[in-house]
CSV table of C-alpha atoms (C1' of nucleotides) in Angstrom, one decimal:
chain,number,residue,atom,x,y,z
R,1,UNK,CA,0.0,0.0,0.0
R,2,UNK,CA,2.9,2.3,0.7
R,3,UNK,CA,3.9,1.9,-2.9
R,4,UNK,CA,0.8,3.7,-3.9
R,5,UNK,CA,0.9,6.6,-1.4
R,6,UNK,CA,2.1,7.4,2.2
R,7,UNK,CA,0.0,6.2,5.1
R,8,UNK,CA,0.1,6.2,8.9
R,9,UNK,CA,-0.3,2.8,10.6
R,10,UNK,CA,-3.7,3.8,11.8
R,11,UNK,CA,-4.7,4.7,8.2
R,12,UNK,CA,-3.6,1.3,6.9
R,13,UNK,CA,-5.5,-0.5,9.6
R,14,UNK,CA,-8.7,1.5,8.8
R,15,UNK,CA,-8.4,0.8,5.0
R,16,UNK,CA,-7.9,-2.9,5.7
R,17,UNK,CA,-11.1,-2.8,7.8
R,18,UNK,CA,-13.3,-1.0,5.3
R,19,UNK,CA,-12.6,-0.7,1.5
R,20,UNK,CA,-9.7,-3.2,1.6
R,21,UNK,CA,-11.4,-5.7,3.9
R,22,UNK,CA,-11.0,-8.6,1.4
R,23,UNK,CA,-7.3,-8.1,1.4
R,24,UNK,CA,-6.4,-9.2,4.9
R,25,UNK,CA,-7.0,-8.4,8.6
R,26,UNK,CA,-4.4,-7.0,10.9
R,27,UNK,CA,-4.3,-5.8,14.5
R,28,UNK,CA,-2.9,-2.3,15.3
R,29,UNK,CA,-0.3,-3.8,17.6
R,30,UNK,CA,0.9,-6.0,14.8
R,31,UNK,CA,0.8,-3.1,12.3
R,32,UNK,CA,3.1,-1.0,14.4
R,33,UNK,CA,5.6,-3.8,14.9
R,34,UNK,CA,5.6,-4.6,11.2
R,35,UNK,CA,6.2,-1.0,10.2
R,36,UNK,CA,9.0,-0.8,12.8
R,37,UNK,CA,10.7,-3.9,11.4
R,38,UNK,CA,10.2,-2.6,7.8
R,39,UNK,CA,12.0,0.6,8.8
R,40,UNK,CA,14.8,-1.5,10.2
R,41,UNK,CA,15.0,-3.3,6.9
R,42,UNK,CA,15.3,0.0,5.1
R,43,UNK,CA,12.1,-0.6,3.1
R,44,UNK,CA,10.2,2.4,4.4
R,45,UNK,CA,10.8,5.7,6.2
R,46,UNK,CA,8.5,8.2,7.8
R,47,UNK,CA,7.9,11.9,8.4
R,48,UNK,CA,6.7,13.0,11.8
R,49,UNK,CA,3.8,15.4,12.4
R,50,UNK,CA,3.5,16.6,15.9
R,51,UNK,CA,0.2,16.6,17.7
R,52,UNK,CA,-0.2,18.5,21.0
R,53,UNK,CA,0.0,16.1,23.9
R,54,UNK,CA,-0.8,12.9,22.0
R,55,UNK,CA,2.0,10.8,20.5
R,56,UNK,CA,3.4,12.1,17.2
R,57,UNK,CA,1.9,11.0,13.9
R,58,UNK,CA,4.2,9.1,11.6
R,59,UNK,CA,3.4,9.1,7.9
R,60,UNK,CA,5.3,6.2,6.3
R,61,UNK,CA,6.4,6.0,2.7
R,62,UNK,CA,8.3,3.4,0.7
R,63,UNK,CA,12.0,3.9,-0.1
R,64,UNK,CA,13.8,3.0,-3.3
R,65,UNK,CA,15.1,-0.2,-1.7
R,66,UNK,CA,11.6,-1.0,-0.5
R,67,UNK,CA,10.1,-0.7,-3.9
R,68,UNK,CA,12.9,-2.8,-5.3
R,69,UNK,CA,12.3,-5.6,-2.7
R,70,UNK,CA,8.6,-5.4,-3.4
R,71,UNK,CA,9.0,-5.8,-7.1
R,72,UNK,CA,11.5,-8.7,-6.5
R,73,UNK,CA,8.8,-10.5,-4.6
R,74,UNK,CA,6.1,-9.7,-7.0
R,75,UNK,CA,8.1,-11.0,-9.9
R,76,UNK,CA,9.4,-14.1,-8.1
R,77,UNK,CA,8.0,-17.5,-9.1
R,78,UNK,CA,4.5,-18.1,-7.8
R,79,UNK,CA,3.8,-21.3,-5.9
R,80,UNK,CA,0.0,-22.1,-5.6
R,81,UNK,CA,-0.9,-23.1,-2.1
R,82,UNK,CA,-2.5,-26.6,-1.6
R,83,UNK,CA,-5.3,-25.1,0.3
R,84,UNK,CA,-7.8,-22.8,-1.4
R,85,UNK,CA,-7.2,-19.1,-0.6
R,86,UNK,CA,-4.2,-19.6,1.7
R,87,UNK,CA,-1.3,-18.6,-0.5
R,88,UNK,CA,-0.4,-15.1,-1.8
R,89,UNK,CA,-2.2,-15.2,-5.1
R,90,UNK,CA,-4.4,-12.2,-4.3
R,91,UNK,CA,-1.5,-10.4,-2.7
R,92,UNK,CA,0.2,-10.6,-6.0
R,93,UNK,CA,-2.8,-10.1,-8.2
R,94,UNK,CA,-3.9,-6.8,-6.5
R,95,UNK,CA,-0.6,-5.3,-7.5
R,96,UNK,CA,-0.6,-6.8,-10.9
R,97,UNK,CA,-0.6,-3.3,-12.3
R,98,UNK,CA,3.1,-3.3,-11.7
R,99,UNK,CA,3.6,-6.4,-13.9
R,100,UNK,CA,3.6,-6.8,-17.6
R,101,UNK,CA,0.4,-8.0,-19.2
R,102,UNK,CA,1.9,-11.5,-20.0
R,103,UNK,CA,3.1,-11.9,-16.4
R,104,UNK,CA,-0.3,-11.2,-15.0
R,105,UNK,CA,-2.0,-13.6,-17.4
R,106,UNK,CA,0.7,-16.2,-16.6
R,107,UNK,CA,0.1,-15.8,-12.9
R,108,UNK,CA,-3.7,-16.3,-13.3
R,109,UNK,CA,-3.3,-19.2,-15.7
R,110,UNK,CA,-1.0,-21.0,-13.3
R,111,UNK,CA,-3.4,-20.6,-10.4
R,112,UNK,CA,-6.3,-21.8,-12.6
R,113,UNK,CA,-4.4,-24.8,-13.8
R,114,UNK,CA,-3.5,-25.7,-10.2
R,115,UNK,CA,-7.1,-25.4,-9.0
R,116,UNK,CA,-8.4,-27.5,-11.9
R,117,UNK,CA,-5.9,-30.2,-11.1
R,118,UNK,CA,-7.0,-30.1,-7.5
R,119,UNK,CA,-10.7,-30.5,-8.4
R,120,UNK,CA,-9.9,-33.4,-10.7
R,121,UNK,CA,-7.9,-35.1,-8.0
R,122,UNK,CA,-10.5,-34.7,-5.2
R,123,UNK,CA,-13.9,-34.0,-6.6
R,124,UNK,CA,-15.1,-37.5,-7.0
R,125,UNK,CA,-13.7,-39.0,-3.8
R,126,UNK,CA,-15.9,-41.1,-1.6
R,127,UNK,CA,-16.4,-39.0,1.5
R,128,UNK,CA,-18.5,-41.3,3.6
R,129,UNK,CA,-17.3,-41.5,7.2
R,130,UNK,CA,-16.4,-45.1,7.9
R,131,UNK,CA,-16.3,-47.0,11.2
R,132,UNK,CA,-18.3,-44.4,13.2
R,133,UNK,CA,-18.6,-45.3,16.9
R,134,UNK,CA,-22.0,-47.1,17.2
R,135,UNK,CA,-22.1,-46.2,20.9
R,136,UNK,CA,-23.0,-42.6,19.9
R,137,UNK,CA,-26.5,-41.3,20.4
R,138,UNK,CA,-26.3,-39.3,17.2
R,139,UNK,CA,-27.4,-40.9,14.0
R,140,UNK,CA,-24.5,-41.6,11.6
R,141,UNK,CA,-26.5,-40.3,8.7
R,142,UNK,CA,-27.0,-37.0,10.4
R,143,UNK,CA,-23.3,-36.7,11.1
R,144,UNK,CA,-22.7,-37.4,7.5
R,145,UNK,CA,-25.3,-34.8,6.4
R,146,UNK,CA,-23.6,-31.9,8.1
R,147,UNK,CA,-20.2,-33.0,6.9
R,148,UNK,CA,-21.6,-33.2,3.4
R,149,UNK,CA,-23.2,-29.8,3.7
R,150,UNK,CA,-20.0,-28.2,4.8
R,151,UNK,CA,-18.0,-29.9,2.1
R,152,UNK,CA,-20.6,-28.8,-0.5
R,153,UNK,CA,-19.9,-25.2,0.5
R,154,UNK,CA,-16.1,-25.7,0.2
R,155,UNK,CA,-16.4,-27.4,-3.2
R,156,UNK,CA,-18.8,-24.8,-4.6
R,157,UNK,CA,-16.7,-21.9,-3.3
R,158,UNK,CA,-13.8,-23.5,-5.2
R,159,UNK,CA,-15.9,-23.7,-8.4
R,160,UNK,CA,-16.9,-20.1,-7.9
R,161,UNK,CA,-13.2,-19.2,-7.6
R,162,UNK,CA,-12.3,-21.1,-10.7
R,163,UNK,CA,-15.1,-19.4,-12.6
R,164,UNK,CA,-13.8,-16.0,-11.5
R,165,UNK,CA,-10.3,-16.9,-12.6
R,166,UNK,CA,-11.7,-18.0,-16.1
R,167,UNK,CA,-13.7,-14.8,-16.5
R,168,UNK,CA,-10.7,-12.7,-15.4
R,169,UNK,CA,-8.2,-14.4,-17.7
R,170,UNK,CA,-10.5,-14.0,-20.7
R,171,UNK,CA,-10.9,-10.3,-19.9
R,172,UNK,CA,-7.2,-9.7,-19.6
R,173,UNK,CA,-6.5,-11.6,-22.8
R,174,UNK,CA,-9.1,-9.5,-24.7
R,175,UNK,CA,-7.5,-6.4,-23.3
R,176,UNK,CA,-4.0,-7.6,-24.3
R,177,UNK,CA,-5.2,-8.1,-27.9
R,178,UNK,CA,-6.9,-4.7,-28.1
R,179,UNK,CA,-3.7,-3.0,-26.9
R,180,UNK,CA,-1.6,-5.0,-29.4
R,181,UNK,CA,-3.9,-4.1,-32.3
R,182,UNK,CA,-3.4,-0.4,-31.7
O,1,UNK,CA,-13.0,-35.8,14.8
O,2,UNK,CA,-12.1,-38.0,17.8
O,3,UNK,CA,-15.7,-37.7,18.9
O,4,UNK,CA,-16.6,-39.7,15.9
O,5,UNK,CA,-14.0,-42.5,16.1
O,6,UNK,CA,-10.4,-43.0,17.2
O,7,UNK,CA,-7.6,-41.8,15.0
O,8,UNK,CA,-3.8,-41.6,15.0
O,9,UNK,CA,-2.2,-38.2,14.5
O,10,UNK,CA,-1.1,-39.3,11.1
O,11,UNK,CA,-4.6,-40.4,10.2
O,12,UNK,CA,-6.1,-37.1,11.2
O,13,UNK,CA,-3.5,-35.2,9.1
O,14,UNK,CA,-4.2,-37.4,6.1
O,15,UNK,CA,-8.0,-36.8,6.4
O,16,UNK,CA,-7.5,-33.1,6.7
O,17,UNK,CA,-5.4,-33.2,3.5
O,18,UNK,CA,-7.9,-35.2,1.5
O,19,UNK,CA,-11.6,-35.7,2.2
O,20,UNK,CA,-11.6,-33.1,5.0
O,21,UNK,CA,-9.4,-30.5,3.1
O,22,UNK,CA,-12.1,-27.8,3.4
O,23,UNK,CA,-12.0,-28.1,7.2
O,24,UNK,CA,-8.5,-26.7,8.0
O,25,UNK,CA,-4.9,-27.4,7.3
O,26,UNK,CA,-2.4,-28.6,9.9
O,27,UNK,CA,1.3,-29.6,10.0
O,28,UNK,CA,2.1,-32.9,11.5
O,29,UNK,CA,4.4,-31.3,14.1
O,30,UNK,CA,1.6,-29.1,15.2
O,31,UNK,CA,-0.8,-32.1,15.2
O,32,UNK,CA,1.4,-34.1,17.6
O,33,UNK,CA,1.9,-31.1,19.9
O,34,UNK,CA,-1.8,-30.4,20.0
O,35,UNK,CA,-2.7,-34.1,20.8
O,36,UNK,CA,-0.1,-34.0,23.5
O,37,UNK,CA,-1.6,-31.0,25.1
O,38,UNK,CA,-5.1,-32.4,24.8
O,39,UNK,CA,-4.0,-35.5,26.7
O,40,UNK,CA,-2.6,-33.2,29.4
O,41,UNK,CA,-6.0,-31.5,29.5
O,42,UNK,CA,-7.6,-34.8,30.0
O,43,UNK,CA,-9.7,-34.5,26.9
O,44,UNK,CA,-8.3,-37.5,25.1
O,45,UNK,CA,-6.3,-40.7,25.8
O,46,UNK,CA,-4.6,-43.3,23.6
O,47,UNK,CA,-3.9,-47.0,23.1
O,48,UNK,CA,-0.5,-48.0,22.0
O,49,UNK,CA,0.2,-50.4,19.2
O,50,UNK,CA,3.8,-51.5,18.9
O,51,UNK,CA,5.5,-51.6,15.5
O,52,UNK,CA,8.9,-53.4,15.2
O,53,UNK,CA,11.7,-50.8,15.2
O,54,UNK,CA,9.6,-47.8,14.3
O,55,UNK,CA,8.0,-45.6,17.0
O,56,UNK,CA,4.9,-47.0,18.5
O,57,UNK,CA,1.5,-46.1,17.0
O,58,UNK,CA,-0.9,-44.2,19.2
O,59,UNK,CA,-4.6,-44.4,18.6
O,60,UNK,CA,-6.3,-41.5,20.3
O,61,UNK,CA,-9.9,-41.4,21.5
O,62,UNK,CA,-12.0,-38.8,23.3
O,63,UNK,CA,-12.7,-39.1,27.1
O,64,UNK,CA,-15.9,-38.3,28.8
O,65,UNK,CA,-14.5,-35.0,29.9
O,66,UNK,CA,-13.3,-34.3,26.4
O,67,UNK,CA,-16.7,-34.9,24.9
O,68,UNK,CA,-18.2,-32.7,27.7
O,69,UNK,CA,-15.7,-29.8,26.9
O,70,UNK,CA,-16.4,-30.2,23.2
O,71,UNK,CA,-20.2,-29.9,23.7
O,72,UNK,CA,-19.7,-27.0,26.0
O,73,UNK,CA,-17.9,-25.2,23.2
O,74,UNK,CA,-20.3,-26.3,20.6
O,75,UNK,CA,-23.3,-24.9,22.6
O,76,UNK,CA,-21.5,-21.8,23.7
O,77,UNK,CA,-22.8,-18.4,22.2
O,78,UNK,CA,-21.5,-18.0,18.6
O,79,UNK,CA,-19.8,-14.7,17.7
O,80,UNK,CA,-19.6,-14.1,14.0
O,81,UNK,CA,-16.1,-12.9,12.9
O,82,UNK,CA,-15.8,-9.6,11.2
O,83,UNK,CA,-13.9,-11.1,8.4
O,84,UNK,CA,-15.5,-13.5,6.0
O,85,UNK,CA,-14.6,-17.2,6.8
O,86,UNK,CA,-12.3,-16.4,9.7
O,87,UNK,CA,-14.3,-17.4,12.7
O,88,UNK,CA,-15.5,-20.9,13.8
O,89,UNK,CA,-18.8,-21.0,12.1
O,90,UNK,CA,-17.9,-24.1,10.0
O,91,UNK,CA,-16.1,-25.8,12.9
O,92,UNK,CA,-19.5,-25.6,14.7
O,93,UNK,CA,-21.7,-26.3,11.7
O,94,UNK,CA,-19.9,-29.5,10.7
O,95,UNK,CA,-20.7,-30.9,14.2
O,96,UNK,CA,-24.2,-29.6,14.2
O,97,UNK,CA,-25.4,-33.2,14.3
O,98,UNK,CA,-24.7,-33.0,18.0
O,99,UNK,CA,-27.1,-30.0,18.4
O,100,UNK,CA,-30.8,-29.7,18.4
O,101,UNK,CA,-32.5,-28.7,15.2
O,102,UNK,CA,-33.4,-25.3,16.6
O,103,UNK,CA,-29.9,-24.7,17.7
O,104,UNK,CA,-28.5,-25.4,14.2
O,105,UNK,CA,-31.0,-23.2,12.5
O,106,UNK,CA,-30.3,-20.4,15.1
O,107,UNK,CA,-26.6,-20.7,14.4
O,108,UNK,CA,-27.0,-20.4,10.6
O,109,UNK,CA,-29.6,-17.6,10.9
O,110,UNK,CA,-27.2,-15.6,13.1
O,111,UNK,CA,-24.4,-16.0,10.7
O,112,UNK,CA,-26.7,-15.0,7.8
O,113,UNK,CA,-28.0,-11.9,9.5
O,114,UNK,CA,-24.4,-10.8,10.3
O,115,UNK,CA,-23.2,-11.3,6.7
O,116,UNK,CA,-26.2,-9.4,5.4
O,117,UNK,CA,-25.5,-6.6,7.7
O,118,UNK,CA,-21.9,-6.5,6.6
O,119,UNK,CA,-23.0,-6.4,2.9
O,120,UNK,CA,-25.4,-3.5,3.6
O,121,UNK,CA,-22.7,-1.6,5.4
O,122,UNK,CA,-19.9,-2.0,2.9
O,123,UNK,CA,-21.3,-2.9,-0.5
O,124,UNK,CA,-21.9,0.6,-1.9
O,125,UNK,CA,-18.8,2.3,-0.6
O,126,UNK,CA,-16.7,4.3,-2.9
O,127,UNK,CA,-13.5,2.4,-3.3
O,128,UNK,CA,-11.6,4.6,-5.7
O,129,UNK,CA,-8.0,5.1,-4.5
O,130,UNK,CA,-7.4,8.8,-3.7
O,131,UNK,CA,-4.2,10.8,-3.7
O,132,UNK,CA,-2.1,8.2,-5.7
O,133,UNK,CA,1.5,9.2,-6.1
O,134,UNK,CA,1.7,10.8,-9.6
O,135,UNK,CA,5.4,10.1,-9.8
O,136,UNK,CA,4.6,6.5,-10.5
O,137,UNK,CA,5.1,5.1,-13.9
O,138,UNK,CA,2.0,2.9,-13.5
O,139,UNK,CA,-1.3,4.3,-14.7
O,140,UNK,CA,-3.7,5.0,-11.7
O,141,UNK,CA,-6.6,3.5,-13.6
O,142,UNK,CA,-4.7,0.3,-14.0
O,143,UNK,CA,-3.9,0.2,-10.3
O,144,UNK,CA,-7.6,0.7,-9.7
O,145,UNK,CA,-8.5,-2.0,-12.2
O,146,UNK,CA,-6.7,-4.8,-10.3
O,147,UNK,CA,-7.9,-3.6,-6.9
O,148,UNK,CA,-11.4,-3.7,-8.3
O,149,UNK,CA,-11.0,-7.1,-9.8
O,150,UNK,CA,-9.7,-8.4,-6.5
O,151,UNK,CA,-12.5,-6.8,-4.5
O,152,UNK,CA,-15.1,-8.1,-7.0
O,153,UNK,CA,-14.0,-11.6,-6.2
O,154,UNK,CA,-14.2,-11.0,-2.5
O,155,UNK,CA,-17.7,-9.5,-2.7
O,156,UNK,CA,-19.0,-12.2,-5.0
O,157,UNK,CA,-17.5,-14.9,-2.8
O,158,UNK,CA,-19.4,-13.3,0.1
O,159,UNK,CA,-22.7,-13.4,-2.0
O,160,UNK,CA,-22.0,-17.0,-2.8
O,161,UNK,CA,-21.6,-17.7,0.9
O,162,UNK,CA,-24.9,-15.9,1.7
O,163,UNK,CA,-26.7,-17.9,-1.0
O,164,UNK,CA,-25.4,-21.1,0.5
O,165,UNK,CA,-26.5,-20.1,4.0
O,166,UNK,CA,-30.0,-19.3,2.6
O,167,UNK,CA,-30.3,-22.6,0.8
O,168,UNK,CA,-29.1,-24.5,3.8
O,169,UNK,CA,-31.4,-22.8,6.3
O,170,UNK,CA,-34.4,-23.4,4.0
O,171,UNK,CA,-33.4,-27.1,3.8
O,172,UNK,CA,-33.1,-27.4,7.5
O,173,UNK,CA,-36.4,-25.6,8.2
O,174,UNK,CA,-38.2,-27.9,5.8
O,175,UNK,CA,-36.6,-31.0,7.4
O,176,UNK,CA,-37.6,-29.7,10.9
O,177,UNK,CA,-41.3,-29.3,9.7
O,178,UNK,CA,-41.3,-32.8,8.2
O,179,UNK,CA,-40.1,-34.3,11.5
O,180,UNK,CA,-42.6,-32.3,13.5
O,181,UNK,CA,-45.4,-33.5,11.3
O,182,UNK,CA,-44.6,-37.1,11.9
A,1,DA,C1',17.9,-48.5,-6.6
A,2,DC,C1',14.9,-44.8,-5.4
A,3,DA,C1',10.9,-42.7,-4.1
A,4,DC,C1',6.9,-42.6,-1.5
A,5,DC,C1',4.0,-44.0,2.4
A,6,DC,C1',3.6,-45.1,7.2
A,7,DA,C1',4.3,-43.1,11.9
A,8,DT,C1',6.4,-40.7,15.5
A,9,DG,C1',8.3,-36.6,17.5
A,10,DT,C1',11.7,-32.1,19.1
A,11,DA,C1',13.6,-27.3,18.6
A,12,DA,C1',13.9,-22.8,16.9
A,13,DC,C1',11.7,-19.2,14.8
A,14,DG,C1',8.2,-16.0,13.4
A,15,DG,C1',4.2,-13.7,13.6
A,16,DG,C1',-0.6,-13.1,15.1
A,17,DT,C1',-3.7,-12.3,19.4
A,18,DT,C1',-4.8,-10.3,23.7
A,19,DA,C1',-4.1,-7.3,27.4
A,20,DC,C1',-2.3,-3.1,28.9
A,21,DA,C1',-1.1,2.0,28.6
A,22,DT,C1',-1.9,7.0,27.1
A,23,DG,C1',-4.5,11.1,25.8
A,24,DA,C1',-6.8,14.6,22.8
A,25,DT,C1',-11.0,15.6,19.9
A,26,DT,C1',-15.7,15.0,18.1
A,27,DC,C1',-20.4,13.7,18.2
A,28,DA,C1',-25.0,12.4,20.3
U,1,DT,C1',-21.6,12.8,30.2
U,2,DG,C1',-20.2,9.1,27.7
U,3,DA,C1',-18.9,6.7,23.5
U,4,DA,C1',-16.4,6.7,19.4
U,5,DT,C1',-12.5,8.3,16.6
U,6,DC,C1',-7.8,9.6,16.1
U,7,DA,C1',-3.1,8.0,17.0
U,8,DT,C1',0.7,5.7,19.1
U,9,DG,C1',2.9,1.8,21.2
U,10,DT,C1',4.9,-2.5,24.7
U,11,DA,C1',4.7,-7.2,26.8
U,12,DA,C1',3.2,-11.8,27.3
U,13,DC,C1',1.3,-15.5,25.2
U,14,DC,C1',-0.1,-18.8,21.9
U,15,DC,C1',0.2,-21.2,18.0
U,16,DG,C1',1.6,-22.1,13.3
U,17,DT,C1',5.8,-22.9,10.2
U,18,DT,C1',10.2,-24.7,9.1
U,19,DA,C1',14.0,-27.6,9.9
U,20,DC,C1',15.8,-31.5,11.9
U,21,DA,C1',15.7,-36.6,13.3
U,22,DT,C1',14.4,-41.7,12.9
U,23,DG,C1',13.4,-46.0,10.4
U,24,DG,C1',10.6,-49.8,8.4
U,25,DG,C1',7.5,-51.2,4.5
U,26,DT,C1',5.8,-50.9,-0.3
U,27,DG,C1',5.7,-50.0,-5.1
U,28,DT,C1',8.1,-49.0,-9.8
DNA sequence: ACACCCATGTAACGGGTTACATGATTCA
DNA sequence: TGAATCATGTAACCCGTTACATGGGTGT
């Protein structure tokens, strides 16, 4: 975010709780510690604005080294995470404006291919729970029902994700062709 | 899972990586430490099966106190998490077979109401990035584009979740009426 | 022969969560 | 008057990740 414009820690937290709430959550305590360590790394600096009585306000901005380190990460090989939505795909994708068109499309295609492989591998597995303790008061079919309903959501959320990836790739490909034609 | 039947640590990890992969991920090292601490709490015990040479296999099962503690958690008041998919809704829902019909429907309704409130609060916010550094080589519109695409996924994933909640509640309500009619 | 599966763990590290601490301004 | 917002942080704790360590059985 500091690549786009300067922020205070409080600002960033607020953004992440409102407009940017699908990015990630963060606690203020963690925010301040992270900013501190990023200053120590040389990735960011800050200007101080004094406020009467209250602690001074620090407005952070990225340094040249910080931007370089960020780009190095952004352009580093992407490894899809085994588990749906756990890796850094969206962290990269949101800053895809700093990548070439081919790089973005490559990133999205890689993610799509991995998710499709995952679906192929797991979708048609038998998920019936075997050897359930018969001593239980609860009906095994009812146990299975809620496991199935929960899994159903997971699987359909994955499908929804794949559909979004497909739409997005198409859109980016069309755009790339339009630009090339000019 | 140990409420349903005994498992070894390795078993549980394997389940969580295959059939149960939408539940949660866990590393084996963490699994063994958690099982150890649960034994210390008195929630679970294990029987040992010897294997020549290799370390003995421990098959864990829940104790009466463990089951009691689990049910206490399952029936404790549910607090929806601010951030989509971060709380323990699904942890509870998957074991809803151990709850009364009204309790399950109440849980799902509470989650649905919270998500709807969230959508109402945030859906129509202006998300245009203001005060972007003009020194950047990257076009502000292009920065905005990828932020929007990312947000679009988040918002539609939330809608998808809400739709699943609605379908599921309907289904459970119908079932409850059928049972009552008998 | 080599890789993968079964099956157990410990140790160090890193980072997120919760609790604590301060204090001015704004709005109902 | 009291709650929420602005704005900063430290300390302790917990828990997840990564690296290390062991060793037999099974399949190609």
